[in-house]
Amino acid sequence: MTAPSPSRAALSAIILAAGQSNRMGAMNKLLLEWGQGGTIVREVAENARAAGVDDLIVVTGHEAERVKRALECMECTFVDNPSYRDGLASSLKAGFNAAIGSGAPGALILLGDMPLVTAAVIGRVIEAAAANPECLVQPVAEGMPAHPVWLPKRIKLAIDRLEGDSGARALIAGEGDNVVNVEVPASASVDLDTVDDYRDAIGTLT
């Protein structure tokens, strides 16, 4: 049986927002200011909405209540990950299992610290996923892996086996010809791990 193609309206997008932001020191990078009074994680969510995603799942862990408040008045499903200290894989599994548990044919994986991934980039990945629903879709920016990544339901067992900080990149490495690459702008590979990363990114907005 062929899997249904994801459409913008039916597609689930997962925002991984559970991490501890260790390289930012005492600051939770997801809650840093972005744009006109917003936050980084809210910008990520709003970009997904602007791309036409209706089913938005946010995986929380570290400072979960603060992250939820940053997203108030947005229609999101929150999935708390009590094992977030174990690494990225635990959050990916929690979000993905929630998505396919609701009947989604897969999920688009967004990182909560990548506000420069625009609605246009997200839409480009959705279009590639709709045309290739059984494949993984990997955005590529100037030869470097970027985000978001589309993961089809069929790889659930591989996701369940992930541990530590392994994520989509580990899955893509084992899929060979079942990966569709989509060219995207360089900004789609920029995550904000450090204070300098944040300052550089804010500088692009002015």
Short mmCIF file of C-alpha atoms in Angstrom, two decimals:
data_model
loop_
_atom_site.label_atom_id
_atom_site.label_comp_id
_atom_site.label_asym_id
_atom_site.label_seq_id
_atom_site.Cartn_x
_atom_site.Cartn_y
_atom_site.Cartn_z
CA MET A 1 0.00 0.00 0.00
CA THR A 2 1.31 3.42 -0.93
CA ALA A 3 1.53 5.91 1.92
CA PRO A 4 -0.64 9.02 1.58
CA SER A 5 1.19 12.10 0.42
CA PRO A 6 1.56 14.78 3.09
CA SER A 7 -0.20 18.04 2.31
CA ARG A 8 0.41 21.36 4.00
CA ALA A 9 -2.85 21.06 5.93
CA ALA A 10 -2.47 17.44 7.05
CA LEU A 11 1.25 17.41 7.74
CA SER A 12 2.66 17.26 11.26
CA ALA A 13 5.63 19.41 12.12
CA ILE A 14 7.65 18.77 15.26
CA ILE A 15 9.62 21.53 16.97
CA LEU A 16 12.35 20.11 19.20
CA ALA A 17 12.42 22.56 22.10
CA ALA A 18 13.54 20.48 25.08
CA GLY A 19 17.31 21.09 25.20
CA GLN A 20 19.29 22.76 27.95
CA SER A 21 21.19 25.30 25.80
CA ASN A 22 24.44 24.37 27.55
CA ARG A 23 26.66 26.42 25.24
CA MET A 24 24.64 29.55 26.02
CA GLY A 25 25.58 29.46 29.68
CA ALA A 26 22.68 30.41 31.96
CA MET A 27 20.43 31.58 29.10
CA ASN A 28 17.77 29.47 27.44
CA LYS A 29 18.43 30.33 23.81
CA LEU A 30 14.91 29.45 22.73
CA LEU A 31 13.58 32.29 24.87
CA LEU A 32 15.96 34.98 23.64
CA GLU A 33 14.36 37.98 21.94
CA TRP A 34 13.70 37.76 18.23
CA GLY A 35 11.92 40.18 15.97
CA GLN A 36 9.26 42.52 17.34
CA GLY A 37 9.04 41.36 20.93
CA GLY A 38 8.95 37.66 20.10
CA THR A 39 11.32 34.82 20.94
CA ILE A 40 13.41 32.44 18.91
CA VAL A 41 11.14 29.44 19.48
CA ARG A 42 8.05 31.47 18.64
CA GLU A 43 9.62 32.59 15.35
CA VAL A 44 10.22 28.93 14.46
CA ALA A 45 6.58 28.11 15.21
CA GLU A 46 5.27 31.10 13.28
CA ASN A 47 7.38 30.18 10.26
CA ALA A 48 5.86 26.69 10.30
CA ARG A 49 2.37 28.15 10.50
CA ALA A 50 3.13 30.57 7.66
CA ALA A 51 4.19 27.60 5.53
CA GLY A 52 0.71 26.12 5.99
CA VAL A 53 1.37 23.55 8.71
CA ASP A 54 -1.72 22.98 10.86
CA ASP A 55 -0.58 20.18 13.18
CA LEU A 56 2.27 21.65 15.21
CA ILE A 57 3.85 19.49 17.93
CA VAL A 58 6.32 21.06 20.35
CA VAL A 59 8.54 18.77 22.43
CA THR A 60 9.44 20.38 25.75
CA GLY A 61 11.77 19.46 28.58
CA HIS A 62 14.16 22.05 30.04
CA GLU A 63 12.15 25.03 31.35
CA ALA A 64 9.04 23.54 29.77
CA GLU A 65 6.60 26.00 31.30
CA ARG A 66 8.59 29.01 30.06
CA VAL A 67 8.70 27.56 26.56
CA LYS A 68 4.95 26.99 26.64
CA ARG A 69 4.34 30.57 27.76
CA ALA A 70 6.48 31.81 24.87
CA LEU A 71 4.06 30.02 22.54
CA GLU A 72 0.83 31.10 24.21
CA CYS A 73 -2.06 31.92 21.90
CA MET A 74 -0.58 29.59 19.27
CA GLU A 75 -2.40 26.34 18.60
CA CYS A 76 0.22 23.71 19.47
CA THR A 77 0.26 20.23 20.93
CA PHE A 78 2.87 20.04 23.67
CA VAL A 79 4.67 16.77 24.32
CA ASP A 80 6.72 16.77 27.51
CA ASN A 81 9.92 14.72 27.38
CA PRO A 82 11.04 13.79 30.90
CA SER A 83 14.17 12.17 29.42
CA TYR A 84 15.41 15.32 27.67
CA ARG A 85 18.74 15.20 29.52
CA ASP A 86 19.50 11.96 27.65
CA GLY A 87 19.95 13.88 24.42
CA LEU A 88 18.26 14.87 21.17
CA ALA A 89 17.16 11.34 20.28
CA SER A 90 14.73 11.17 23.19
CA SER A 91 12.94 14.31 22.00
CA LEU A 92 12.85 13.17 18.39
CA LYS A 93 11.28 9.87 19.44
CA ALA A 94 8.72 11.56 21.68
CA GLY A 95 7.62 13.98 18.98
CA PHE A 96 7.62 11.47 16.12
CA ASN A 97 5.61 8.90 18.03
CA ALA A 98 3.05 11.57 18.94
CA ALA A 99 2.76 12.60 15.28
CA ILE A 100 2.25 9.17 13.79
CA GLY A 101 0.08 8.18 16.73
CA SER A 102 -2.38 10.81 15.52
CA GLY A 103 -2.39 9.28 12.03
CA ALA A 104 0.24 11.43 10.31
CA PRO A 105 2.19 9.79 7.43
CA GLY A 106 5.42 11.16 8.85
CA ALA A 107 6.71 14.41 10.29
CA LEU A 108 8.71 17.49 9.47
CA ILE A 109 11.46 18.01 12.05
CA LEU A 110 12.26 21.59 13.05
CA LEU A 111 14.86 22.67 15.59
CA GLY A 112 13.71 25.27 18.08
CA ASP A 113 16.93 27.28 17.72
CA MET A 114 16.74 27.87 13.94
CA PRO A 115 14.60 30.99 13.38
CA LEU A 116 16.24 31.71 10.02
CA VAL A 117 14.53 28.68 8.47
CA THR A 118 11.82 30.59 6.64
CA ALA A 119 8.31 29.62 5.63
CA ALA A 120 9.54 29.45 2.01
CA VAL A 121 12.19 26.87 2.94
CA ILE A 122 9.69 24.83 4.93
CA GLY A 123 7.29 24.94 2.01
CA ARG A 124 9.96 23.68 -0.36
CA VAL A 125 10.58 20.65 1.86
CA ILE A 126 6.85 19.98 2.15
CA GLU A 127 6.52 19.98 -1.64
CA ALA A 128 9.38 17.48 -1.97
CA ALA A 129 7.81 15.28 0.71
CA ALA A 130 4.46 15.37 -1.07
CA ALA A 131 6.14 14.17 -4.26
CA ASN A 132 8.24 11.53 -2.42
CA PRO A 133 6.26 10.49 0.70
CA GLU A 134 8.26 7.32 1.37
CA CYS A 135 11.62 9.06 1.14
CA LEU A 136 13.48 11.19 3.64
CA VAL A 137 13.83 14.78 2.48
CA GLN A 138 17.09 16.54 3.38
CA PRO A 139 17.53 20.24 2.65
CA VAL A 140 21.07 21.10 1.54
CA ALA A 141 22.59 24.58 1.76
CA GLU A 142 25.84 25.06 -0.19
CA GLY A 143 26.67 21.39 0.29
CA MET A 144 25.88 21.38 4.02
CA PRO A 145 22.91 19.63 5.68
CA ALA A 146 20.15 22.06 6.60
CA HIS A 147 16.64 21.97 8.09
CA PRO A 148 13.83 21.04 8.32
CA VAL A 149 13.98 17.32 7.50
CA TRP A 150 11.00 15.19 6.46
CA LEU A 151 10.88 11.71 8.04
CA PRO A 152 8.28 9.20 6.78
CA LYS A 153 6.36 6.89 9.10
CA ARG A 154 8.07 3.81 7.68
CA ILE A 155 11.33 4.57 9.54
CA LYS A 156 9.71 4.54 13.00
CA LEU A 157 11.75 1.52 14.12
CA ALA A 158 15.00 3.21 13.13
CA ILE A 159 13.96 6.29 15.09
CA ASP A 160 13.10 4.17 18.12
CA ARG A 161 16.65 2.78 18.07
CA LEU A 162 18.33 6.19 18.24
CA GLU A 163 20.20 7.08 21.41
CA GLY A 164 21.99 10.09 22.88
CA ASP A 165 22.35 13.06 20.57
CA SER A 166 21.78 11.08 17.37
CA GLY A 167 19.14 12.66 15.17
CA ALA A 168 17.98 12.92 11.59
CA ARG A 169 21.53 12.95 10.22
CA ALA A 170 22.14 9.43 11.53
CA LEU A 171 18.94 8.23 9.87
CA ILE A 172 19.77 9.85 6.54
CA ALA A 173 23.21 8.22 6.48
CA GLY A 174 21.61 4.79 6.38
CA GLU A 175 18.96 5.49 3.74
CA GLY A 176 21.04 5.76 0.55
CA ASP A 177 18.85 6.32 -2.50
CA ASN A 178 15.79 6.87 -0.31
CA VAL A 179 16.91 10.42 0.44
CA VAL A 180 15.74 13.39 -1.64
CA ASN A 181 17.97 16.47 -1.42
CA VAL A 182 16.46 19.93 -1.75
CA GLU A 183 18.61 23.01 -2.32
CA VAL A 184 17.88 25.80 0.16
CA PRO A 185 19.54 29.11 1.16
CA ALA A 186 22.53 29.09 3.49
CA SER A 187 20.44 30.54 6.33
CA ALA A 188 18.62 27.21 6.62
CA SER A 189 21.78 25.65 8.10
CA VAL A 190 22.25 28.28 10.82
CA ASP A 191 21.49 27.22 14.37
CA LEU A 192 22.11 29.41 17.38
CA ASP A 193 24.30 27.44 19.76
CA THR A 194 26.39 30.27 21.24
CA VAL A 195 26.05 33.92 22.17
CA ASP A 196 28.15 34.84 19.11
CA ASP A 197 25.81 32.82 16.87
CA TYR A 198 22.87 34.74 18.29
CA ARG A 199 24.51 38.12 17.84
CA ASP A 200 25.47 37.31 14.25
CA ALA A 201 21.92 36.15 13.45
CA ILE A 202 20.32 39.22 15.03
CA GLY A 203 22.64 41.33 12.90
CA THR A 204 21.06 39.90 9.74
CA LEU A 205 17.68 41.32 10.76
CA THR A 206 18.79 44.95 10.85
#
